[in-house]
Amino acid sequence: MTSLVRPRVDVAAARDLAEALLADLPQRWAHTAGVARRAAELCAAMDAADRDRVVTAAWLHDIGYAEPVRDTGFHPLDGARFLRRSGWTARISALVAHHSGACYVAEVRGLHHELAEFPRELSPVADALTYADQTVGPDGARVDVRARMAEMLARHGAASDNARVHHLRAPDILAAAERVEHRLRLAALAA
Ligand SMILES: [Fe+2]
């Protein structure tokens, strides 16, 4: 019998799990694959463990959209809870819970306490996951972070939860983007 305990970061298992769960959501799968590719490109300034961690989290970040995983309907929380009960590490679950400023949307949805089951990590890994997600569009293509947020607002609508917290979430995402781009410049200088 396959053990559910997976006490380590596992890029290949993350990819396989995401592919299986998102099989009925081809656009979400295309986006996820693009985010994982982007995350791998951002690893220049990270040590090996963090590289695998961010790419693993990238493969798993949107599994909360999959029907077998959906519960509250808030995909970062549903994905994180699924990963926790499936034996993924606490850090991977928490990175998924908090990707791309999820805490702001959780607040407006009344899910703040539920999301607080997972500690929010402030780190180069968390920044890179958010940056990768916010620089890859719904179809998996690379986009500018501001263009991505504008597209997201147009897609969700002006009355959406995302739009209601945009004034809080956008500066957080842009700050993460600046930190990532700064780290990439430093890594390029050091190369
Ligand atoms: Fe995403």
Short mmCIF file of N, CA and C and ligand atoms in Angstrom, two decimals:
data_model
loop_
_atom_site.label_atom_id
_atom_site.label_comp_id
_atom_site.label_asym_id
_atom_site.label_seq_id
_atom_site.Cartn_x
_atom_site.Cartn_y
_atom_site.Cartn_z
N MET A 1 0.84 -1.19 0.00
CA MET A 1 0.00 0.00 0.00
C MET A 1 0.88 1.25 0.00
N THR A 2 0.52 2.24 -0.80
CA THR A 2 1.32 3.46 -0.87
C THR A 2 1.11 4.30 0.38
N SER A 3 2.21 4.71 1.00
CA SER A 3 2.12 5.54 2.20
C SER A 3 1.69 6.96 1.83
N LEU A 4 0.85 7.55 2.67
CA LEU A 4 0.47 8.94 2.46
C LEU A 4 1.52 9.89 3.02
N VAL A 5 2.43 9.36 3.82
CA VAL A 5 3.43 10.22 4.45
C VAL A 5 4.50 10.59 3.42
N ARG A 6 4.67 11.86 3.24
CA ARG A 6 5.64 12.35 2.25
C ARG A 6 6.43 13.46 2.93
N PRO A 7 7.36 13.08 3.83
CA PRO A 7 8.00 14.08 4.68
C PRO A 7 9.12 14.84 3.98
N ARG A 8 9.08 14.96 2.70
CA ARG A 8 10.13 15.70 2.00
C ARG A 8 9.51 16.40 0.79
N VAL A 9 10.26 17.31 0.27
CA VAL A 9 9.85 18.01 -0.94
C VAL A 9 10.05 17.05 -2.12
N ASP A 10 9.09 16.99 -3.01
CA ASP A 10 9.14 15.98 -4.07
C ASP A 10 8.55 16.57 -5.35
N VAL A 11 9.42 17.10 -6.21
CA VAL A 11 8.96 17.80 -7.41
C VAL A 11 8.20 16.87 -8.34
N ALA A 12 8.73 15.67 -8.57
CA ALA A 12 8.09 14.76 -9.52
C ALA A 12 6.71 14.32 -9.03
N ALA A 13 6.60 14.03 -7.73
CA ALA A 13 5.30 13.64 -7.17
C ALA A 13 4.31 14.79 -7.24
N ALA A 14 4.80 16.01 -7.03
CA ALA A 14 3.92 17.18 -7.10
C ALA A 14 3.38 17.35 -8.51
N ARG A 15 4.27 17.21 -9.49
CA ARG A 15 3.83 17.34 -10.89
C ARG A 15 2.78 16.27 -11.23
N ASP A 16 3.06 15.04 -10.83
CA ASP A 16 2.15 13.95 -11.14
C ASP A 16 0.79 14.15 -10.47
N LEU A 17 0.81 14.62 -9.22
CA LEU A 17 -0.45 14.85 -8.51
C LEU A 17 -1.26 15.96 -9.17
N ALA A 18 -0.58 17.05 -9.52
CA ALA A 18 -1.28 18.16 -10.16
C ALA A 18 -1.85 17.73 -11.51
N GLU A 19 -1.08 16.98 -12.27
CA GLU A 19 -1.56 16.52 -13.58
C GLU A 19 -2.81 15.65 -13.43
N ALA A 20 -2.79 14.78 -12.43
CA ALA A 20 -3.94 13.90 -12.22
C ALA A 20 -5.17 14.69 -11.77
N LEU A 21 -4.97 15.61 -10.83
CA LEU A 21 -6.10 16.35 -10.28
C LEU A 21 -6.68 17.36 -11.26
N LEU A 22 -5.82 17.92 -12.12
CA LEU A 22 -6.27 18.98 -13.04
C LEU A 22 -6.57 18.44 -14.44
N ALA A 23 -6.69 17.12 -14.55
CA ALA A 23 -6.92 16.51 -15.87
C ALA A 23 -8.17 17.05 -16.56
N ASP A 24 -9.17 17.41 -15.78
CA ASP A 24 -10.42 17.93 -16.36
C ASP A 24 -10.41 19.45 -16.51
N LEU A 25 -9.31 20.07 -16.14
CA LEU A 25 -9.21 21.54 -16.20
C LEU A 25 -7.97 21.91 -17.03
N PRO A 26 -8.04 21.71 -18.37
CA PRO A 26 -6.84 21.87 -19.19
C PRO A 26 -6.21 23.25 -19.13
N GLN A 27 -7.03 24.29 -19.02
CA GLN A 27 -6.43 25.64 -18.95
C GLN A 27 -5.71 25.83 -17.61
N ARG A 28 -6.31 25.33 -16.55
CA ARG A 28 -5.66 25.43 -15.23
C ARG A 28 -4.36 24.64 -15.22
N TRP A 29 -4.36 23.50 -15.91
CA TRP A 29 -3.14 22.69 -16.02
C TRP A 29 -2.07 23.45 -16.81
N ALA A 30 -2.47 24.10 -17.91
CA ALA A 30 -1.51 24.87 -18.71
C ALA A 30 -0.91 26.00 -17.87
N HIS A 31 -1.76 26.67 -17.11
CA HIS A 31 -1.27 27.74 -16.21
C HIS A 31 -0.30 27.16 -15.19
N THR A 32 -0.68 26.05 -14.58
CA THR A 32 0.15 25.43 -13.54
C THR A 32 1.52 25.03 -14.09
N ALA A 33 1.53 24.43 -15.27
CA ALA A 33 2.81 24.04 -15.88
C ALA A 33 3.66 25.27 -16.16
N GLY A 34 3.01 26.36 -16.60
CA GLY A 34 3.74 27.61 -16.84
C GLY A 34 4.32 28.18 -15.55
N VAL A 35 3.55 28.11 -14.47
CA VAL A 35 4.03 28.64 -13.18
C VAL A 35 5.21 27.80 -12.67
N ALA A 36 5.13 26.49 -12.84
CA ALA A 36 6.24 25.63 -12.42
C ALA A 36 7.50 25.93 -13.23
N ARG A 37 7.35 26.13 -14.55
CA ARG A 37 8.50 26.50 -15.39
C ARG A 37 9.10 27.83 -14.93
N ARG A 38 8.22 28.77 -14.68
CA ARG A 38 8.67 30.11 -14.24
C ARG A 38 9.38 30.01 -12.90
N ALA A 39 8.82 29.23 -11.98
CA ALA A 39 9.43 29.06 -10.66
C ALA A 39 10.84 28.50 -10.80
N ALA A 40 11.01 27.54 -11.70
CA ALA A 40 12.33 26.94 -11.91
C ALA A 40 13.33 27.98 -12.42
N GLU A 41 12.83 28.94 -13.21
CA GLU A 41 13.71 30.00 -13.74
C GLU A 41 14.15 30.98 -12.67
N LEU A 42 13.41 31.03 -11.57
CA LEU A 42 13.67 32.04 -10.52
C LEU A 42 14.62 31.53 -9.45
N CYS A 43 15.16 30.34 -9.65
CA CYS A 43 15.88 29.66 -8.57
C CYS A 43 17.35 30.02 -8.49
N ALA A 44 17.81 30.95 -9.34
CA ALA A 44 19.25 31.23 -9.43
C ALA A 44 19.87 31.56 -8.07
N ALA A 45 19.12 32.31 -7.25
CA ALA A 45 19.70 32.78 -5.99
C ALA A 45 19.33 31.91 -4.80
N MET A 46 18.79 30.73 -5.06
CA MET A 46 18.34 29.89 -3.94
C MET A 46 19.23 28.67 -3.78
N ASP A 47 19.25 28.14 -2.57
CA ASP A 47 19.98 26.89 -2.39
C ASP A 47 19.11 25.74 -2.92
N ALA A 48 19.71 24.55 -3.02
CA ALA A 48 19.04 23.44 -3.71
C ALA A 48 17.71 23.07 -3.05
N ALA A 49 17.66 23.06 -1.73
CA ALA A 49 16.42 22.67 -1.04
C ALA A 49 15.30 23.64 -1.35
N ASP A 50 15.63 24.93 -1.37
CA ASP A 50 14.60 25.94 -1.66
C ASP A 50 14.16 25.87 -3.12
N ARG A 51 15.08 25.54 -4.03
CA ARG A 51 14.69 25.39 -5.45
C ARG A 51 13.62 24.32 -5.58
N ASP A 52 13.86 23.17 -5.00
CA ASP A 52 12.86 22.10 -5.09
C ASP A 52 11.57 22.49 -4.38
N ARG A 53 11.70 23.23 -3.28
CA ARG A 53 10.50 23.63 -2.52
C ARG A 53 9.61 24.55 -3.34
N VAL A 54 10.21 25.53 -4.00
CA VAL A 54 9.38 26.49 -4.75
C VAL A 54 8.77 25.83 -5.99
N VAL A 55 9.51 24.93 -6.63
CA VAL A 55 8.95 24.28 -7.82
C VAL A 55 7.85 23.29 -7.41
N THR A 56 8.05 22.60 -6.31
CA THR A 56 7.00 21.70 -5.79
C THR A 56 5.73 22.50 -5.48
N ALA A 57 5.89 23.60 -4.76
CA ALA A 57 4.73 24.43 -4.41
C ALA A 57 4.06 24.98 -5.66
N ALA A 58 4.86 25.32 -6.67
CA ALA A 58 4.30 25.84 -7.92
C ALA A 58 3.40 24.80 -8.60
N TRP A 59 3.87 23.55 -8.66
CA TRP A 59 3.04 22.50 -9.26
C TRP A 59 1.73 22.33 -8.49
N LEU A 60 1.76 22.55 -7.18
CA LEU A 60 0.60 22.24 -6.34
C LEU A 60 -0.28 23.45 -6.03
N HIS A 61 0.13 24.65 -6.44
CA HIS A 61 -0.51 25.85 -5.88
C HIS A 61 -2.00 25.99 -6.23
N ASP A 62 -2.42 25.43 -7.36
CA ASP A 62 -3.82 25.61 -7.78
C ASP A 62 -4.63 24.31 -7.75
N ILE A 63 -4.15 23.28 -7.07
CA ILE A 63 -4.93 22.03 -7.05
C ILE A 63 -6.26 22.20 -6.31
N GLY A 64 -6.38 23.28 -5.54
CA GLY A 64 -7.64 23.54 -4.84
C GLY A 64 -8.81 23.79 -5.78
N TYR A 65 -8.53 24.02 -7.07
CA TYR A 65 -9.61 24.17 -8.06
C TYR A 65 -10.17 22.82 -8.49
N ALA A 66 -9.44 21.74 -8.25
CA ALA A 66 -9.88 20.42 -8.72
C ALA A 66 -11.09 19.93 -7.91
N GLU A 67 -12.01 19.32 -8.61
CA GLU A 67 -13.26 18.90 -7.97
C GLU A 67 -13.04 18.02 -6.73
N PRO A 68 -12.13 17.03 -6.79
CA PRO A 68 -11.93 16.18 -5.60
C PRO A 68 -11.35 16.94 -4.40
N VAL A 69 -10.81 18.13 -4.66
CA VAL A 69 -10.14 18.89 -3.59
C VAL A 69 -11.04 20.00 -3.05
N ARG A 70 -11.97 20.47 -3.88
CA ARG A 70 -12.82 21.61 -3.51
C ARG A 70 -13.63 21.30 -2.25
N ASP A 71 -13.67 22.29 -1.36
CA ASP A 71 -14.48 22.16 -0.14
C ASP A 71 -15.14 23.50 0.18
N THR A 72 -14.35 24.47 0.62
CA THR A 72 -14.90 25.80 0.91
C THR A 72 -15.12 26.60 -0.37
N GLY A 73 -14.45 26.22 -1.46
CA GLY A 73 -14.50 27.01 -2.69
C GLY A 73 -13.40 28.05 -2.76
N PHE A 74 -12.59 28.16 -1.71
CA PHE A 74 -11.44 29.07 -1.72
C PHE A 74 -10.20 28.22 -1.99
N HIS A 75 -9.69 28.31 -3.20
CA HIS A 75 -8.74 27.29 -3.66
C HIS A 75 -7.42 27.24 -2.88
N PRO A 76 -6.88 28.38 -2.38
CA PRO A 76 -5.63 28.23 -1.60
C PRO A 76 -5.84 27.41 -0.33
N LEU A 77 -6.97 27.64 0.34
CA LEU A 77 -7.27 26.91 1.58
C LEU A 77 -7.59 25.44 1.29
N ASP A 78 -8.41 25.21 0.29
CA ASP A 78 -8.78 23.82 -0.04
C ASP A 78 -7.55 23.01 -0.47
N GLY A 79 -6.69 23.64 -1.26
CA GLY A 79 -5.47 22.96 -1.69
C GLY A 79 -4.56 22.66 -0.51
N ALA A 80 -4.39 23.63 0.36
CA ALA A 80 -3.49 23.46 1.52
C ALA A 80 -4.00 22.36 2.45
N ARG A 81 -5.30 22.36 2.70
CA ARG A 81 -5.85 21.32 3.59
C ARG A 81 -5.70 19.93 2.97
N PHE A 82 -5.91 19.84 1.67
CA PHE A 82 -5.73 18.55 0.97
C PHE A 82 -4.30 18.07 1.12
N LEU A 83 -3.35 18.99 0.92
CA LEU A 83 -1.94 18.61 1.00
C LEU A 83 -1.57 18.19 2.42
N ARG A 84 -2.10 18.91 3.40
CA ARG A 84 -1.79 18.57 4.80
C ARG A 84 -2.29 17.17 5.14
N ARG A 85 -3.53 16.88 4.74
CA ARG A 85 -4.04 15.56 5.11
C ARG A 85 -3.46 14.45 4.23
N SER A 86 -2.81 14.83 3.13
CA SER A 86 -2.15 13.83 2.28
C SER A 86 -0.69 13.62 2.66
N GLY A 87 -0.22 14.30 3.71
CA GLY A 87 1.11 14.04 4.22
C GLY A 87 2.22 14.89 3.62
N TRP A 88 1.86 15.95 2.86
CA TRP A 88 2.90 16.85 2.36
C TRP A 88 3.42 17.69 3.52
N THR A 89 4.60 18.28 3.35
CA THR A 89 5.21 19.00 4.47
C THR A 89 4.38 20.23 4.85
N ALA A 90 4.56 20.65 6.11
CA ALA A 90 3.84 21.83 6.60
C ALA A 90 4.20 23.06 5.78
N ARG A 91 5.45 23.17 5.36
CA ARG A 91 5.85 24.36 4.59
C ARG A 91 5.22 24.37 3.21
N ILE A 92 5.14 23.23 2.57
CA ILE A 92 4.50 23.19 1.24
C ILE A 92 3.02 23.55 1.37
N SER A 93 2.35 22.97 2.36
CA SER A 93 0.93 23.27 2.56
C SER A 93 0.74 24.76 2.82
N ALA A 94 1.60 25.34 3.65
CA ALA A 94 1.45 26.75 4.01
C ALA A 94 1.79 27.67 2.83
N LEU A 95 2.77 27.30 2.03
CA LEU A 95 3.08 28.10 0.84
C LEU A 95 1.89 28.14 -0.11
N VAL A 96 1.26 26.99 -0.29
CA VAL A 96 0.06 26.93 -1.15
C VAL A 96 -1.07 27.76 -0.53
N ALA A 97 -1.26 27.66 0.78
CA ALA A 97 -2.33 28.40 1.46
C ALA A 97 -2.20 29.91 1.22
N HIS A 98 -0.97 30.40 1.18
CA HIS A 98 -0.76 31.85 1.20
C HIS A 98 -0.24 32.41 -0.11
N HIS A 99 -0.30 31.63 -1.20
CA HIS A 99 0.28 32.17 -2.43
C HIS A 99 -0.53 33.36 -2.95
N SER A 100 0.18 34.30 -3.53
CA SER A 100 -0.43 35.45 -4.23
C SER A 100 -1.39 36.25 -3.36
N GLY A 101 -1.02 36.50 -2.14
CA GLY A 101 -1.83 37.37 -1.28
C GLY A 101 -3.17 36.78 -0.90
N ALA A 102 -3.23 35.47 -0.71
CA ALA A 102 -4.50 34.81 -0.38
C ALA A 102 -5.12 35.33 0.92
N CYS A 103 -4.28 35.81 1.84
CA CYS A 103 -4.82 36.24 3.14
C CYS A 103 -5.83 37.38 2.99
N TYR A 104 -5.64 38.25 2.00
CA TYR A 104 -6.57 39.38 1.83
C TYR A 104 -7.93 38.90 1.33
N VAL A 105 -7.90 37.96 0.41
CA VAL A 105 -9.17 37.43 -0.12
C VAL A 105 -9.87 36.59 0.96
N ALA A 106 -9.08 35.86 1.76
CA ALA A 106 -9.66 35.07 2.85
C ALA A 106 -10.41 35.96 3.83
N GLU A 107 -9.86 37.12 4.09
CA GLU A 107 -10.49 38.06 5.04
C GLU A 107 -11.89 38.44 4.55
N VAL A 108 -11.99 38.81 3.30
CA VAL A 108 -13.27 39.29 2.77
C VAL A 108 -14.26 38.13 2.58
N ARG A 109 -13.75 36.93 2.47
CA ARG A 109 -14.62 35.76 2.35
C ARG A 109 -14.99 35.16 3.70
N GLY A 110 -14.49 35.74 4.77
CA GLY A 110 -14.78 35.21 6.10
C GLY A 110 -14.05 33.91 6.39
N LEU A 111 -12.91 33.70 5.73
CA LEU A 111 -12.14 32.46 5.91
C LEU A 111 -10.76 32.74 6.52
N HIS A 112 -10.64 33.90 7.14
CA HIS A 112 -9.34 34.29 7.69
C HIS A 112 -8.88 33.32 8.77
N HIS A 113 -9.81 32.93 9.65
CA HIS A 113 -9.41 32.02 10.74
C HIS A 113 -9.02 30.65 10.19
N GLU A 114 -9.75 30.20 9.19
CA GLU A 114 -9.41 28.91 8.58
C GLU A 114 -8.03 28.97 7.93
N LEU A 115 -7.75 30.07 7.21
CA LEU A 115 -6.44 30.18 6.55
C LEU A 115 -5.31 30.27 7.58
N ALA A 116 -5.64 30.83 8.76
CA ALA A 116 -4.63 30.95 9.82
C ALA A 116 -4.21 29.59 10.40
N GLU A 117 -4.85 28.51 9.97
CA GLU A 117 -4.35 27.17 10.32
C GLU A 117 -2.94 26.98 9.76
N PHE A 118 -2.62 27.80 8.76
CA PHE A 118 -1.33 27.68 8.07
C PHE A 118 -0.53 28.97 8.30
N PRO A 119 0.68 28.87 8.86
CA PRO A 119 1.48 30.09 9.06
C PRO A 119 1.92 30.68 7.73
N ARG A 120 1.89 32.02 7.67
CA ARG A 120 2.33 32.67 6.44
C ARG A 120 3.85 32.85 6.48
N GLU A 121 4.50 32.26 5.52
CA GLU A 121 5.95 32.35 5.41
C GLU A 121 6.33 33.58 4.61
N LEU A 122 7.19 34.42 5.17
CA LEU A 122 7.72 35.57 4.43
C LEU A 122 9.18 35.24 4.09
N SER A 123 9.44 34.93 2.86
CA SER A 123 10.77 34.42 2.49
C SER A 123 10.97 34.54 0.98
N PRO A 124 12.21 34.37 0.52
CA PRO A 124 12.44 34.33 -0.93
C PRO A 124 11.63 33.25 -1.64
N VAL A 125 11.39 32.12 -0.97
CA VAL A 125 10.60 31.06 -1.58
C VAL A 125 9.15 31.52 -1.78
N ALA A 126 8.57 32.10 -0.74
CA ALA A 126 7.18 32.58 -0.84
C ALA A 126 7.08 33.68 -1.89
N ASP A 127 8.05 34.59 -1.92
CA ASP A 127 8.06 35.64 -2.94
C ASP A 127 8.11 35.04 -4.34
N ALA A 128 8.97 34.06 -4.52
CA ALA A 128 9.14 33.47 -5.86
C ALA A 128 7.88 32.75 -6.32
N LEU A 129 7.19 32.08 -5.39
CA LEU A 129 5.95 31.40 -5.77
C LEU A 129 4.90 32.41 -6.22
N THR A 130 4.74 33.47 -5.46
CA THR A 130 3.78 34.51 -5.85
C THR A 130 4.18 35.17 -7.16
N TYR A 131 5.46 35.46 -7.32
CA TYR A 131 5.94 36.10 -8.55
C TYR A 131 5.69 35.19 -9.76
N ALA A 132 5.99 33.90 -9.60
CA ALA A 132 5.76 32.97 -10.71
C ALA A 132 4.28 32.93 -11.07
N ASP A 133 3.41 32.86 -10.06
CA ASP A 133 1.96 32.81 -10.32
C ASP A 133 1.47 34.09 -11.00
N GLN A 134 2.06 35.20 -10.60
CA GLN A 134 1.58 36.49 -11.09
C GLN A 134 2.28 36.95 -12.37
N THR A 135 3.17 36.13 -12.91
CA THR A 135 3.80 36.47 -14.19
C THR A 135 3.50 35.39 -15.24
N VAL A 136 2.50 34.57 -14.96
CA VAL A 136 2.04 33.56 -15.92
C VAL A 136 0.51 33.69 -16.02
N GLY A 137 0.02 33.85 -17.23
CA GLY A 137 -1.41 34.04 -17.44
C GLY A 137 -2.19 32.74 -17.35
N PRO A 138 -3.52 32.84 -17.52
CA PRO A 138 -4.38 31.66 -17.41
C PRO A 138 -4.04 30.56 -18.40
N ASP A 139 -3.43 30.93 -19.56
CA ASP A 139 -3.11 29.93 -20.58
C ASP A 139 -1.67 29.42 -20.47
N GLY A 140 -0.94 29.88 -19.47
CA GLY A 140 0.43 29.42 -19.27
C GLY A 140 1.49 30.31 -19.88
N ALA A 141 1.06 31.39 -20.57
CA ALA A 141 2.04 32.27 -21.21
C ALA A 141 2.58 33.30 -20.21
N ARG A 142 3.82 33.73 -20.44
CA ARG A 142 4.42 34.75 -19.60
C ARG A 142 3.70 36.08 -19.78
N VAL A 143 3.48 36.78 -18.66
CA VAL A 143 2.87 38.11 -18.71
C VAL A 143 3.56 39.01 -17.68
N ASP A 144 3.40 40.30 -17.86
CA ASP A 144 3.87 41.26 -16.88
C ASP A 144 2.97 41.20 -15.65
N VAL A 145 3.54 41.44 -14.48
CA VAL A 145 2.77 41.30 -13.24
C VAL A 145 1.58 42.27 -13.20
N ARG A 146 1.77 43.50 -13.70
CA ARG A 146 0.65 44.45 -13.69
C ARG A 146 -0.44 44.05 -14.70
N ALA A 147 -0.02 43.54 -15.83
CA ALA A 147 -0.98 43.06 -16.83
C ALA A 147 -1.77 41.88 -16.28
N ARG A 148 -1.09 41.03 -15.57
CA ARG A 148 -1.74 39.85 -14.97
C ARG A 148 -2.81 40.28 -13.96
N MET A 149 -2.49 41.25 -13.11
CA MET A 149 -3.48 41.69 -12.13
C MET A 149 -4.66 42.38 -12.82
N ALA A 150 -4.40 43.14 -13.87
CA ALA A 150 -5.48 43.80 -14.60
C ALA A 150 -6.39 42.75 -15.25
N GLU A 151 -5.77 41.72 -15.83
CA GLU A 151 -6.55 40.63 -16.46
C GLU A 151 -7.40 39.91 -15.41
N MET A 152 -6.81 39.69 -14.24
CA MET A 152 -7.52 39.01 -13.16
C MET A 152 -8.74 39.82 -12.71
N LEU A 153 -8.55 41.13 -12.58
CA LEU A 153 -9.67 41.98 -12.16
C LEU A 153 -10.78 41.98 -13.21
N ALA A 154 -10.40 42.03 -14.48
CA ALA A 154 -11.39 42.01 -15.56
C ALA A 154 -12.14 40.68 -15.56
N ARG A 155 -11.41 39.58 -15.33
CA ARG A 155 -12.01 38.25 -15.36
C ARG A 155 -12.96 38.05 -14.19
N HIS A 156 -12.58 38.50 -13.00
CA HIS A 156 -13.41 38.28 -11.81
C HIS A 156 -14.52 39.31 -11.67
N GLY A 157 -14.33 40.49 -12.25
CA GLY A 157 -15.37 41.51 -12.18
C GLY A 157 -15.14 42.50 -11.05
N ALA A 158 -15.71 43.70 -11.23
CA ALA A 158 -15.47 44.81 -10.30
C ALA A 158 -16.07 44.56 -8.92
N ALA A 159 -17.08 43.69 -8.84
CA ALA A 159 -17.74 43.43 -7.55
C ALA A 159 -17.18 42.19 -6.86
N SER A 160 -16.15 41.60 -7.44
CA SER A 160 -15.62 40.34 -6.91
C SER A 160 -14.86 40.56 -5.60
N ASP A 161 -14.65 39.47 -4.89
CA ASP A 161 -13.83 39.53 -3.67
C ASP A 161 -12.42 40.02 -4.00
N ASN A 162 -11.88 39.54 -5.12
CA ASN A 162 -10.54 39.97 -5.52
C ASN A 162 -10.46 41.48 -5.72
N ALA A 163 -11.51 42.03 -6.37
CA ALA A 163 -11.52 43.47 -6.61
C ALA A 163 -11.65 44.25 -5.30
N ARG A 164 -12.42 43.73 -4.37
CA ARG A 164 -12.65 44.43 -3.09
C ARG A 164 -11.37 44.58 -2.28
N VAL A 165 -10.45 43.64 -2.42
CA VAL A 165 -9.21 43.71 -1.63
C VAL A 165 -8.00 44.08 -2.49
N HIS A 166 -8.28 44.49 -3.73
CA HIS A 166 -7.15 44.75 -4.64
C HIS A 166 -6.23 45.85 -4.09
N HIS A 167 -6.79 46.85 -3.41
CA HIS A 167 -5.98 47.96 -2.89
C HIS A 167 -5.00 47.48 -1.81
N LEU A 168 -5.28 46.33 -1.20
CA LEU A 168 -4.37 45.76 -0.20
C LEU A 168 -3.46 44.70 -0.82
N ARG A 169 -4.05 43.89 -1.68
CA ARG A 169 -3.33 42.75 -2.24
C ARG A 169 -2.30 43.17 -3.28
N ALA A 170 -2.67 44.14 -4.13
CA ALA A 170 -1.77 44.53 -5.22
C ALA A 170 -0.42 45.05 -4.71
N PRO A 171 -0.40 45.96 -3.70
CA PRO A 171 0.91 46.42 -3.22
C PRO A 171 1.76 45.28 -2.65
N ASP A 172 1.11 44.31 -2.01
CA ASP A 172 1.82 43.16 -1.45
C ASP A 172 2.47 42.35 -2.58
N ILE A 173 1.71 42.10 -3.65
CA ILE A 173 2.23 41.32 -4.79
C ILE A 173 3.35 42.09 -5.50
N LEU A 174 3.14 43.40 -5.67
CA LEU A 174 4.17 44.20 -6.35
C LEU A 174 5.45 44.27 -5.53
N ALA A 175 5.31 44.32 -4.19
CA ALA A 175 6.51 44.33 -3.33
C ALA A 175 7.26 43.01 -3.46
N ALA A 176 6.53 41.90 -3.50
CA ALA A 176 7.18 40.59 -3.69
C ALA A 176 7.88 40.56 -5.05
N ALA A 177 7.24 41.12 -6.07
CA ALA A 177 7.84 41.14 -7.41
C ALA A 177 9.13 41.95 -7.41
N GLU A 178 9.12 43.08 -6.73
CA GLU A 178 10.35 43.90 -6.66
C GLU A 178 11.47 43.15 -5.96
N ARG A 179 11.13 42.45 -4.88
CA ARG A 179 12.17 41.71 -4.16
C ARG A 179 12.76 40.59 -5.04
N VAL A 180 11.88 39.89 -5.75
CA VAL A 180 12.37 38.81 -6.63
C VAL A 180 13.27 39.38 -7.71
N GLU A 181 12.83 40.47 -8.35
CA GLU A 181 13.63 41.04 -9.44
C GLU A 181 14.97 41.57 -8.92
N HIS A 182 14.96 42.11 -7.71
CA HIS A 182 16.21 42.56 -7.09
C HIS A 182 17.15 41.38 -6.86
N ARG A 183 16.61 40.29 -6.33
CA ARG A 183 17.44 39.09 -6.07
C ARG A 183 18.00 38.54 -7.39
N LEU A 184 17.19 38.57 -8.44
CA LEU A 184 17.66 38.08 -9.74
C LEU A 184 18.80 38.95 -10.27
N ARG A 185 18.68 40.27 -10.08
CA ARG A 185 19.75 41.16 -10.53
C ARG A 185 21.04 40.87 -9.76
N LEU A 186 20.91 40.68 -8.45
CA LEU A 186 22.10 40.37 -7.64
C LEU A 186 22.72 39.05 -8.08
N ALA A 187 21.87 38.05 -8.35
CA ALA A 187 22.38 36.74 -8.77
C ALA A 187 23.10 36.85 -10.12
N ALA A 188 22.56 37.69 -11.02
CA ALA A 188 23.18 37.86 -12.33
C ALA A 188 24.55 38.54 -12.19
N LEU A 189 24.66 39.50 -11.26
CA LEU A 189 25.93 40.18 -11.04
C LEU A 189 26.98 39.22 -10.47
N ALA A 190 26.49 38.30 -9.62
CA ALA A 190 27.41 37.37 -8.96
C ALA A 190 27.84 36.23 -9.86
N ALA A 191 27.10 36.02 -10.97
CA ALA A 191 27.36 34.86 -11.84
C ALA A 191 28.66 35.05 -12.63
FE FE B 1 -2.19 30.19 -10.16
#
